[in-house]
mmCIF file with all atom_site columns, C-alpha atoms in Angstrom:
data_model
loop_
_atom_site.group_PDB
_atom_site.id
_atom_site.type_symbol
_atom_site.label_atom_id
_atom_site.label_alt_id
_atom_site.label_comp_id
_atom_site.label_asym_id
_atom_site.label_entity_id
_atom_site.label_seq_id
_atom_site.pdbx_PDB_ins_code
_atom_site.Cartn_x
_atom_site.Cartn_y
_atom_site.Cartn_z
_atom_site.occupancy
_atom_site.B_iso_or_equiv
_atom_site.pdbx_formal_charge
_atom_site.auth_seq_id
_atom_site.auth_comp_id
_atom_site.auth_asym_id
_atom_site.auth_atom_id
_atom_site.pdbx_PDB_model_num
ATOM 1   C CA . MET H 1 1   ? 0.006  0.065  -0.005  1.00 52.00 ? 1   MET H CA 1
ATOM 2   C CA . THR H 1 2   ? 1.402  3.333  -0.997  1.00 56.00 ? 2   THR H CA 1
ATOM 3   C CA . GLU H 1 3   ? 2.131  6.077  1.500   1.00 57.00 ? 3   GLU H CA 1
ATOM 4   C CA . PRO H 1 4   ? -0.228 9.017  1.398   1.00 54.00 ? 4   PRO H CA 1
ATOM 5   C CA . ALA H 1 5   ? 1.351  12.011 -0.186  1.00 55.00 ? 5   ALA H CA 1
ATOM 6   C CA . GLN H 1 6   ? 2.868  14.413 2.373   1.00 58.00 ? 6   GLN H CA 1
ATOM 7   C CA . ASP H 1 7   ? 2.368  18.113 2.099   1.00 59.00 ? 7   ASP H CA 1
ATOM 8   C CA . SER H 1 8   ? 5.605  19.635 0.876   1.00 61.00 ? 8   SER H CA 1
ATOM 9   C CA . ALA H 1 9   ? 6.784  23.027 2.091   1.00 63.00 ? 9   ALA H CA 1
ATOM 10  C CA . PRO H 1 10  ? 7.209  25.812 -0.428  1.00 63.00 ? 10  PRO H CA 1
ATOM 11  C CA . ILE H 1 11  ? 10.719 26.060 -1.783  1.00 63.00 ? 11  ILE H CA 1
ATOM 12  C CA . ARG H 1 12  ? 12.617 29.184 -0.728  1.00 63.00 ? 12  ARG H CA 1
ATOM 13  C CA . VAL H 1 13  ? 15.269 30.344 -3.032  1.00 57.00 ? 13  VAL H CA 1
ATOM 14  C CA . ALA H 1 14  ? 18.174 31.944 -1.252  1.00 64.00 ? 14  ALA H CA 1
ATOM 15  C CA . ASP H 1 15  ? 18.433 35.742 -1.929  1.00 62.00 ? 15  ASP H CA 1
ATOM 16  C CA . HIS H 1 16  ? 21.959 35.579 -3.494  1.00 60.00 ? 16  HIS H CA 1
ATOM 17  C CA . ASP H 1 17  ? 20.620 32.798 -5.824  1.00 64.00 ? 17  ASP H CA 1
ATOM 18  C CA . LEU H 1 18  ? 17.665 34.925 -6.732  1.00 63.00 ? 18  LEU H CA 1
ATOM 19  C CA . ASP H 1 19  ? 19.860 37.933 -7.394  1.00 67.00 ? 19  ASP H CA 1
ATOM 20  C CA . ASP H 1 20  ? 21.968 35.755 -9.834  1.00 68.00 ? 20  ASP H CA 1
ATOM 21  C CA . LEU H 1 21  ? 18.839 34.579 -11.573 1.00 69.00 ? 21  LEU H CA 1
ATOM 22  C CA . VAL H 1 22  ? 17.464 38.115 -11.864 1.00 67.00 ? 22  VAL H CA 1
ATOM 23  C CA . ALA H 1 23  ? 20.832 39.284 -13.270 1.00 69.00 ? 23  ALA H CA 1
ATOM 24  C CA . THR H 1 24  ? 20.988 36.422 -15.808 1.00 73.00 ? 24  THR H CA 1
ATOM 25  C CA . VAL H 1 25  ? 17.483 37.157 -16.980 1.00 69.00 ? 25  VAL H CA 1
ATOM 26  C CA . ALA H 1 26  ? 18.154 40.856 -17.376 1.00 69.00 ? 26  ALA H CA 1
ATOM 27  C CA . ARG H 1 27  ? 21.381 40.056 -19.287 1.00 72.00 ? 27  ARG H CA 1
ATOM 28  C CA . LEU H 1 28  ? 19.526 37.755 -21.677 1.00 72.00 ? 28  LEU H CA 1
ATOM 29  C CA . VAL H 1 29  ? 16.814 40.341 -22.243 1.00 69.00 ? 29  VAL H CA 1
ATOM 30  C CA . ALA H 1 30  ? 19.379 43.008 -23.003 1.00 68.00 ? 30  ALA H CA 1
ATOM 31  C CA . GLU H 1 31  ? 21.206 40.724 -25.277 1.00 71.00 ? 31  GLU H CA 1
ATOM 32  C CA . SER H 1 32  ? 18.042 39.883 -27.126 1.00 70.00 ? 32  SER H CA 1
ATOM 33  C CA . ARG H 1 33  ? 17.190 43.515 -27.556 1.00 70.00 ? 33  ARG H CA 1
ATOM 34  C CA . ARG H 1 34  ? 20.692 44.118 -29.006 1.00 70.00 ? 34  ARG H CA 1
ATOM 35  C CA . GLN H 1 35  ? 20.284 41.282 -31.474 1.00 70.00 ? 35  GLN H CA 1
ATOM 36  C CA . ALA H 1 36  ? 16.819 42.693 -32.469 1.00 68.00 ? 36  ALA H CA 1
ATOM 37  C CA . GLU H 1 37  ? 18.438 46.133 -32.971 1.00 67.00 ? 37  GLU H CA 1
ATOM 38  C CA . THR H 1 38  ? 21.063 44.624 -35.189 1.00 65.00 ? 38  THR H CA 1
ATOM 39  C CA . LEU H 1 39  ? 18.600 42.614 -37.241 1.00 66.00 ? 39  LEU H CA 1
ATOM 40  C CA . ALA H 1 40  ? 16.504 45.676 -37.670 1.00 64.00 ? 40  ALA H CA 1
ATOM 41  C CA . LEU H 1 41  ? 19.507 47.651 -38.933 1.00 61.00 ? 41  LEU H CA 1
ATOM 42  C CA . LEU H 1 42  ? 20.309 44.768 -41.367 1.00 62.00 ? 42  LEU H CA 1
ATOM 43  C CA . THR H 1 43  ? 16.718 44.764 -42.579 1.00 59.00 ? 43  THR H CA 1
ATOM 44  C CA . ASP H 1 44  ? 16.431 48.630 -42.786 1.00 53.00 ? 44  ASP H CA 1
ATOM 45  C CA . ASP H 1 45  ? 14.357 48.746 -39.628 1.00 44.00 ? 45  ASP H CA 1
ATOM 46  C CA . ALA H 1 46  ? 11.519 46.701 -41.079 1.00 42.00 ? 46  ALA H CA 1
ATOM 47  C CA . PRO H 1 47  ? 11.047 43.523 -43.044 1.00 40.00 ? 47  PRO H CA 1
ATOM 48  C CA . PRO H 1 48  ? 11.005 44.530 -46.686 1.00 42.00 ? 48  PRO H CA 1
ATOM 49  C CA . SER H 1 49  ? 7.979  43.909 -48.786 1.00 40.00 ? 49  SER H CA 1
ATOM 50  C CA . ASP H 1 50  ? 7.978  41.550 -51.782 1.00 40.00 ? 50  ASP H CA 1
ATOM 51  C CA . ASP H 1 51  ? 8.541  44.537 -54.186 1.00 40.00 ? 51  ASP H CA 1
ATOM 52  C CA . GLU H 1 52  ? 11.575 45.825 -52.186 1.00 43.00 ? 52  GLU H CA 1
ATOM 53  C CA . GLY H 1 53  ? 13.583 42.639 -52.495 1.00 42.00 ? 53  GLY H CA 1
ATOM 54  C CA . GLY H 1 54  ? 12.224 40.962 -49.395 1.00 41.00 ? 54  GLY H CA 1
ATOM 55  C CA . GLU H 1 55  ? 13.051 37.553 -50.632 1.00 41.00 ? 55  GLU H CA 1
ATOM 56  C CA . ALA H 1 56  ? 16.691 38.161 -49.733 1.00 42.00 ? 56  ALA H CA 1
ATOM 57  C CA . TRP H 1 57  ? 15.797 37.774 -46.007 1.00 48.00 ? 57  TRP H CA 1
ATOM 58  C CA . ARG H 1 58  ? 13.268 35.065 -46.538 1.00 47.00 ? 58  ARG H CA 1
ATOM 59  C CA . GLY H 1 59  ? 13.598 31.292 -46.676 1.00 48.00 ? 59  GLY H CA 1
ATOM 60  C CA . PRO H 1 60  ? 11.396 28.229 -46.904 1.00 42.00 ? 60  PRO H CA 1
ATOM 61  C CA . GLY H 1 61  ? 7.912  29.017 -46.029 1.00 39.00 ? 61  GLY H CA 1
ATOM 62  C CA . GLU H 1 62  ? 8.320  32.657 -46.668 1.00 45.00 ? 62  GLU H CA 1
ATOM 63  C CA . GLY H 1 63  ? 8.145  33.399 -50.270 1.00 43.00 ? 63  GLY H CA 1
ATOM 64  C CA . SER H 1 64  ? 11.486 32.337 -51.852 1.00 58.00 ? 64  SER H CA 1
ATOM 65  C CA . ALA H 1 65  ? 11.635 29.974 -54.779 1.00 56.00 ? 65  ALA H CA 1
ATOM 66  C CA . ALA H 1 66  ? 12.954 27.425 -52.315 1.00 60.00 ? 66  ALA H CA 1
ATOM 67  C CA . ALA H 1 67  ? 9.857  27.899 -50.159 1.00 51.00 ? 67  ALA H CA 1
ATOM 68  C CA . SER H 1 68  ? 7.473  27.170 -53.037 1.00 52.00 ? 68  SER H CA 1
ATOM 69  C CA . ALA H 1 69  ? 9.663  24.323 -54.321 1.00 50.00 ? 69  ALA H CA 1
ATOM 70  C CA . ALA H 1 70  ? 7.214  21.542 -53.546 1.00 40.00 ? 70  ALA H CA 1
ATOM 71  C CA . GLU H 1 71  ? 3.987  23.396 -53.979 1.00 45.00 ? 71  GLU H CA 1
ATOM 72  C CA . ASP H 1 72  ? 1.762  21.843 -56.745 1.00 41.00 ? 72  ASP H CA 1
ATOM 73  C CA . GLU H 1 73  ? -0.581 23.751 -58.837 1.00 43.00 ? 73  GLU H CA 1
ATOM 74  C CA . PRO H 1 74  ? -4.292 22.822 -58.630 1.00 45.00 ? 74  PRO H CA 1
ATOM 75  C CA . ASP H 1 75  ? -4.052 20.989 -61.962 1.00 45.00 ? 75  ASP H CA 1
ATOM 76  C CA . GLY H 1 76  ? -1.120 18.902 -60.690 1.00 43.00 ? 76  GLY H CA 1
ATOM 77  C CA . SER H 1 77  ? 1.601  20.777 -62.589 1.00 45.00 ? 77  SER H CA 1
ATOM 78  C CA . GLN H 1 78  ? 4.526  22.350 -60.690 1.00 47.00 ? 78  GLN H CA 1
ATOM 79  C CA . GLU H 1 79  ? 5.517  25.997 -61.231 1.00 54.00 ? 79  GLU H CA 1
ATOM 80  C CA . HIS H 1 80  ? 8.772  25.448 -59.152 1.00 51.00 ? 80  HIS H CA 1
ATOM 81  C CA . PRO H 1 81  ? 11.291 22.681 -58.747 1.00 56.00 ? 81  PRO H CA 1
ATOM 82  C CA . THR H 1 82  ? 10.523 19.971 -56.260 1.00 75.00 ? 82  THR H CA 1
ATOM 83  C CA . SER H 1 83  ? 13.790 20.515 -54.382 1.00 82.00 ? 83  SER H CA 1
ATOM 84  C CA . ALA H 1 84  ? 15.000 23.378 -52.325 1.00 87.00 ? 84  ALA H CA 1
ATOM 85  C CA . PHE H 1 85  ? 18.467 22.714 -53.718 1.00 89.00 ? 85  PHE H CA 1
ATOM 86  C CA . ILE H 1 86  ? 19.273 25.779 -55.820 1.00 92.00 ? 86  ILE H CA 1
ATOM 87  C CA . LEU H 1 87  ? 21.072 23.807 -58.538 1.00 90.00 ? 87  LEU H CA 1
ATOM 88  C CA . ALA H 1 88  ? 17.752 21.948 -59.265 1.00 90.00 ? 88  ALA H CA 1
ATOM 89  C CA . PHE H 1 89  ? 16.167 25.211 -60.250 1.00 91.00 ? 89  PHE H CA 1
ATOM 90  C CA . ASP H 1 90  ? 16.164 26.522 -63.821 1.00 86.00 ? 90  ASP H CA 1
ATOM 91  C CA . GLY H 1 91  ? 15.338 29.549 -65.709 1.00 89.00 ? 91  GLY H CA 1
ATOM 92  C CA . THR H 1 92  ? 13.453 32.358 -63.871 1.00 92.00 ? 92  THR H CA 1
ATOM 93  C CA . ALA H 1 93  ? 13.325 30.349 -60.566 1.00 92.00 ? 93  ALA H CA 1
ATOM 94  C CA . TYR H 1 94  ? 17.184 30.005 -60.619 1.00 93.00 ? 94  TYR H CA 1
ATOM 95  C CA . ALA H 1 95  ? 17.691 33.679 -61.401 1.00 93.00 ? 95  ALA H CA 1
ATOM 96  C CA . GLU H 1 96  ? 15.463 34.975 -58.713 1.00 94.00 ? 96  GLU H CA 1
ATOM 97  C CA . GLU H 1 97  ? 16.864 32.706 -56.029 1.00 94.00 ? 97  GLU H CA 1
ATOM 98  C CA . LEU H 1 98  ? 20.416 33.527 -57.025 1.00 95.00 ? 98  LEU H CA 1
ATOM 99  C CA . ALA H 1 99  ? 19.578 37.370 -56.912 1.00 95.00 ? 99  ALA H CA 1
ATOM 100 C CA . ALA H 1 100 ? 18.116 36.926 -53.424 1.00 95.00 ? 100 ALA H CA 1
ATOM 101 C CA . LEU H 1 101 ? 21.125 34.838 -52.305 1.00 96.00 ? 101 LEU H CA 1
ATOM 102 C CA . THR H 1 102 ? 23.486 37.476 -53.795 1.00 96.00 ? 102 THR H CA 1
ATOM 103 C CA . ARG H 1 103 ? 21.817 40.252 -51.700 1.00 96.00 ? 103 ARG H CA 1
ATOM 104 C CA . TRP H 1 104 ? 22.245 38.179 -48.606 1.00 96.00 ? 104 TRP H CA 1
ATOM 105 C CA . VAL H 1 105 ? 25.917 37.407 -49.236 1.00 96.00 ? 105 VAL H CA 1
ATOM 106 C CA . HIS H 1 106 ? 26.811 41.019 -50.108 1.00 95.00 ? 106 HIS H CA 1
ATOM 107 C CA . ASP H 1 107 ? 24.645 42.635 -47.461 1.00 95.00 ? 107 ASP H CA 1
ATOM 108 C CA . LEU H 1 108 ? 25.248 40.356 -44.472 1.00 94.00 ? 108 LEU H CA 1
ATOM 109 C CA . LEU H 1 109 ? 27.632 37.510 -45.021 1.00 95.00 ? 109 LEU H CA 1
ATOM 110 C CA . LEU H 1 110 ? 30.673 39.343 -46.485 1.00 94.00 ? 110 LEU H CA 1
ATOM 111 C CA . PRO H 1 111 ? 30.476 42.484 -44.446 1.00 94.00 ? 111 PRO H CA 1
ATOM 112 C CA . VAL H 1 112 ? 30.438 40.312 -41.223 1.00 94.00 ? 112 VAL H CA 1
ATOM 113 C CA . TYR H 1 113 ? 32.363 37.263 -42.012 1.00 94.00 ? 113 TYR H CA 1
ATOM 114 C CA . GLY H 1 114 ? 34.366 38.224 -45.135 1.00 90.00 ? 114 GLY H CA 1
ATOM 115 C CA . ARG H 1 115 ? 37.782 38.613 -43.579 1.00 88.00 ? 115 ARG H CA 1
ATOM 116 C CA . GLU H 1 116 ? 40.924 39.456 -45.544 1.00 87.00 ? 116 GLU H CA 1
ATOM 117 C CA . ILE H 1 117 ? 41.526 37.878 -48.950 1.00 85.00 ? 117 ILE H CA 1
ATOM 118 C CA . THR H 1 118 ? 44.868 36.016 -49.175 1.00 83.00 ? 118 THR H CA 1
ATOM 119 C CA . THR H 1 119 ? 46.357 33.179 -51.052 1.00 83.00 ? 119 THR H CA 1
ATOM 120 C CA . GLY H 1 120 ? 45.649 30.978 -48.032 1.00 88.00 ? 120 GLY H CA 1
ATOM 121 C CA . ARG H 1 121 ? 42.054 32.258 -47.745 1.00 89.00 ? 121 ARG H CA 1
ATOM 122 C CA . PRO H 1 122 ? 40.881 32.975 -51.301 1.00 90.00 ? 122 PRO H CA 1
ATOM 123 C CA . TRP H 1 123 ? 37.561 34.524 -52.300 1.00 90.00 ? 123 TRP H CA 1
ATOM 124 C CA . CYS H 1 124 ? 36.118 35.164 -55.754 1.00 89.00 ? 124 CYS H CA 1
ATOM 125 C CA . GLN H 1 125 ? 34.234 38.277 -56.371 1.00 87.00 ? 125 GLN H CA 1
ATOM 126 C CA . GLN H 1 126 ? 32.400 36.397 -59.137 1.00 89.00 ? 126 GLN H CA 1
ATOM 127 C CA . TRP H 1 127 ? 31.441 33.521 -56.814 1.00 93.00 ? 127 TRP H CA 1
ATOM 128 C CA . GLN H 1 128 ? 28.147 33.186 -58.712 1.00 93.00 ? 128 GLN H CA 1
ATOM 129 C CA . GLU H 1 129 ? 29.959 31.604 -61.531 1.00 90.00 ? 129 GLU H CA 1
ATOM 130 C CA . HIS H 1 130 ? 31.153 28.655 -59.352 1.00 91.00 ? 130 HIS H CA 1
ATOM 131 C CA . PRO H 1 131 ? 28.322 26.100 -58.977 1.00 93.00 ? 131 PRO H CA 1
ATOM 132 C CA . GLU H 1 132 ? 29.919 24.676 -55.858 1.00 94.00 ? 132 GLU H CA 1
ATOM 133 C CA . ALA H 1 133 ? 30.003 28.123 -54.190 1.00 95.00 ? 133 ALA H CA 1
ATOM 134 C CA . VAL H 1 134 ? 26.445 28.794 -55.165 1.00 95.00 ? 134 VAL H CA 1
ATOM 135 C CA . ALA H 1 135 ? 25.219 25.508 -53.860 1.00 95.00 ? 135 ALA H CA 1
ATOM 136 C CA . ARG H 1 136 ? 27.218 25.851 -50.532 1.00 96.00 ? 136 ARG H CA 1
ATOM 137 C CA . LEU H 1 137 ? 26.193 29.515 -49.972 1.00 97.00 ? 137 LEU H CA 1
ATOM 138 C CA . HIS H 1 138 ? 22.636 28.844 -50.742 1.00 97.00 ? 138 HIS H CA 1
ATOM 139 C CA . ALA H 1 139 ? 22.437 26.008 -48.221 1.00 96.00 ? 139 ALA H CA 1
ATOM 140 C CA . LEU H 1 140 ? 24.167 28.326 -45.666 1.00 97.00 ? 140 LEU H CA 1
ATOM 141 C CA . TRP H 1 141 ? 21.518 30.984 -46.345 1.00 97.00 ? 141 TRP H CA 1
ATOM 142 C CA . LEU H 1 142 ? 18.662 28.561 -45.903 1.00 96.00 ? 142 LEU H CA 1
ATOM 143 C CA . ALA H 1 143 ? 20.163 27.367 -42.629 1.00 96.00 ? 143 ALA H CA 1
ATOM 144 C CA . TRP H 1 144 ? 20.725 30.946 -41.490 1.00 96.00 ? 144 TRP H CA 1
ATOM 145 C CA . GLN H 1 145 ? 17.030 31.759 -42.079 1.00 94.00 ? 145 GLN H CA 1
ATOM 146 C CA . GLN H 1 146 ? 15.906 28.779 -40.081 1.00 95.00 ? 146 GLN H CA 1
ATOM 147 C CA . LEU H 1 147 ? 18.332 28.981 -37.155 1.00 95.00 ? 147 LEU H CA 1
ATOM 148 C CA . THR H 1 148 ? 18.029 32.740 -36.646 1.00 93.00 ? 148 THR H CA 1
ATOM 149 C CA . ASP H 1 149 ? 14.341 32.687 -36.533 1.00 92.00 ? 149 ASP H CA 1
ATOM 150 C CA . ALA H 1 150 ? 12.833 33.244 -33.091 1.00 91.00 ? 150 ALA H CA 1
ATOM 151 C CA . GLU H 1 151 ? 11.416 29.837 -33.112 1.00 92.00 ? 151 GLU H CA 1
ATOM 152 C CA . ALA H 1 152 ? 14.861 28.258 -33.303 1.00 91.00 ? 152 ALA H CA 1
ATOM 153 C CA . GLY H 1 153 ? 15.477 29.247 -29.711 1.00 92.00 ? 153 GLY H CA 1
ATOM 154 C CA . LEU H 1 154 ? 18.399 31.061 -28.175 1.00 94.00 ? 154 LEU H CA 1
ATOM 155 C CA . THR H 1 155 ? 20.928 28.391 -29.339 1.00 94.00 ? 155 THR H CA 1
ATOM 156 C CA . GLY H 1 156 ? 19.936 28.721 -33.022 1.00 94.00 ? 156 GLY H CA 1
ATOM 157 C CA . PRO H 1 157 ? 22.559 31.255 -34.013 1.00 95.00 ? 157 PRO H CA 1
ATOM 158 C CA . SER H 1 158 ? 25.265 29.492 -32.134 1.00 95.00 ? 158 SER H CA 1
ATOM 159 C CA . THR H 1 159 ? 24.223 26.191 -33.941 1.00 95.00 ? 159 THR H CA 1
ATOM 160 C CA . TRP H 1 160 ? 24.208 28.051 -37.283 1.00 96.00 ? 160 TRP H CA 1
ATOM 161 C CA . HIS H 1 161 ? 27.841 29.246 -36.654 1.00 96.00 ? 161 HIS H CA 1
ATOM 162 C CA . ARG H 1 162 ? 29.172 25.977 -35.570 1.00 96.00 ? 162 ARG H CA 1
ATOM 163 C CA . ASP H 1 163 ? 27.359 23.548 -37.918 1.00 97.00 ? 163 ASP H CA 1
ATOM 164 C CA . HIS H 1 164 ? 26.839 25.598 -41.082 1.00 97.00 ? 164 HIS H CA 1
ATOM 165 C CA . LEU H 1 165 ? 29.002 28.809 -41.319 1.00 97.00 ? 165 LEU H CA 1
ATOM 166 C CA . ASP H 1 166 ? 32.334 27.469 -40.136 1.00 96.00 ? 166 ASP H CA 1
ATOM 167 C CA . PRO H 1 167 ? 32.343 24.293 -42.347 1.00 97.00 ? 167 PRO H CA 1
ATOM 168 C CA . THR H 1 168 ? 30.985 26.239 -45.355 1.00 97.00 ? 168 THR H CA 1
ATOM 169 C CA . LEU H 1 169 ? 33.749 28.941 -45.143 1.00 96.00 ? 169 LEU H CA 1
ATOM 170 C CA . LEU H 1 170 ? 36.381 26.251 -44.499 1.00 95.00 ? 170 LEU H CA 1
ATOM 171 C CA . GLN H 1 171 ? 35.382 24.450 -47.643 1.00 95.00 ? 171 GLN H CA 1
ATOM 172 C CA . LEU H 1 172 ? 35.014 27.601 -49.830 1.00 95.00 ? 172 LEU H CA 1
ATOM 173 C CA . ARG H 1 173 ? 38.133 29.419 -48.752 1.00 93.00 ? 173 ARG H CA 1
ATOM 174 C CA . THR H 1 174 ? 40.623 26.724 -48.535 1.00 92.00 ? 174 THR H CA 1
ATOM 175 C CA . PRO H 1 175 ? 43.464 27.109 -51.071 1.00 90.00 ? 175 PRO H CA 1
ATOM 176 C CA . ASP H 1 176 ? 42.392 23.995 -52.934 1.00 88.00 ? 176 ASP H CA 1
ATOM 177 C CA . GLY H 1 177 ? 38.666 24.918 -52.829 1.00 90.00 ? 177 GLY H CA 1
ATOM 178 C CA . PRO H 1 178 ? 36.517 26.269 -55.653 1.00 89.00 ? 178 PRO H CA 1
ATOM 179 C CA . PHE H 1 179 ? 38.286 29.704 -55.558 1.00 87.00 ? 179 PHE H CA 1
ATOM 180 C CA . GLY H 1 180 ? 41.791 28.184 -55.567 1.00 83.00 ? 180 GLY H CA 1
ATOM 181 C CA . ALA H 1 181 ? 42.405 29.085 -59.246 1.00 78.00 ? 181 ALA H CA 1
ATOM 182 C CA . CYS H 1 182 ? 40.842 32.623 -58.969 1.00 80.00 ? 182 CYS H CA 1
ATOM 183 C CA . THR H 1 183 ? 42.816 35.891 -58.491 1.00 57.00 ? 183 THR H CA 1
ATOM 184 C CA . THR H 1 184 ? 42.791 36.584 -54.776 1.00 48.00 ? 184 THR H CA 1
ATOM 185 C CA . SER H 1 185 ? 43.818 40.308 -54.882 1.00 52.00 ? 185 SER H CA 1
ATOM 186 C CA . PRO H 1 186 ? 41.001 42.705 -54.601 1.00 50.00 ? 186 PRO H CA 1
ATOM 187 C CA . SER H 1 187 ? 42.953 45.116 -56.826 1.00 50.00 ? 187 SER H CA 1
ATOM 188 C CA . ARG H 1 188 ? 43.302 42.473 -59.688 1.00 52.00 ? 188 ARG H CA 1
ATOM 189 C CA . PRO H 1 189 ? 39.676 41.277 -60.094 1.00 51.00 ? 189 PRO H CA 1
ATOM 190 C CA . ASN H 1 190 ? 40.391 39.044 -63.085 1.00 56.00 ? 190 ASN H CA 1
ATOM 191 C CA . HIS H 1 191 ? 38.360 35.903 -62.633 1.00 59.00 ? 191 HIS H CA 1
ATOM 192 C CA . ARG H 1 192 ? 39.520 32.572 -63.695 1.00 58.00 ? 192 ARG H CA 1
ATOM 193 C CA . LEU H 1 193 ? 37.631 29.268 -63.494 1.00 54.00 ? 193 LEU H CA 1
ATOM 194 C CA . LEU H 1 194 ? 39.358 25.829 -63.381 1.00 50.00 ? 194 LEU H CA 1
ATOM 195 C CA . ALA H 1 195 ? 39.354 24.190 -66.788 1.00 50.00 ? 195 ALA H CA 1
ATOM 196 C CA . SER H 1 196 ? 36.463 21.936 -67.441 1.00 50.00 ? 196 SER H CA 1
ATOM 197 C CA . PRO H 1 197 ? 37.503 18.332 -67.841 1.00 54.00 ? 197 PRO H CA 1
ATOM 198 C CA . GLU H 1 198 ? 37.039 17.026 -71.449 1.00 59.00 ? 198 GLU H CA 1
ATOM 199 C CA . PRO H 1 199 ? 34.046 14.761 -71.864 1.00 58.00 ? 199 PRO H CA 1
ATOM 200 C CA . ALA H 1 200 ? 34.873 11.123 -72.107 1.00 58.00 ? 200 ALA H CA 1
ATOM 201 C CA . GLY H 1 201 ? 35.506 9.843  -75.607 1.00 58.00 ? 201 GLY H CA 1
ATOM 202 C CA . ALA H 1 202 ? 36.168 13.285 -76.952 1.00 51.00 ? 202 ALA H CA 1
#
């Protein structure tokens, strides 16, 4: 037979512990406000409308081509590719998605994370001409949109840095990466792509 439940006394938090808790909450609220202010600055104080290039800050579920990738038309046809992977897009869908990605790369990624261009850390100003760079940066952008959304929680941005940004930049900016054959000096913007392999049997 089980013992009857005993009335438990209310828990009293020590004043010094309560002060620490209050200070932690205040610090988190202040940090959240700073992040909101930074985001407002990056988005010109308000989320842009569709006719102001708003797709640059949008992702799946919010109006980009990737968001609409799997939406079927009523007659069963598809206006967009069935994949969120940008290299699966063609025509207008690809051009629109690349334009939105370009705005994000130039307005946010490069100003914050671009660092100095060196032979050991190359970058190509014409990165849009490198399919690998487009694919990796697009995936990075999609992850940024998901993990910096309020619903991602407080650890979302940290997860984005650790799991997406750092590995992407490591792959793109390594000397033997996709920009390895490109001129790395900003004063000499001549762009070179690696030679394409000859097709088999040619």
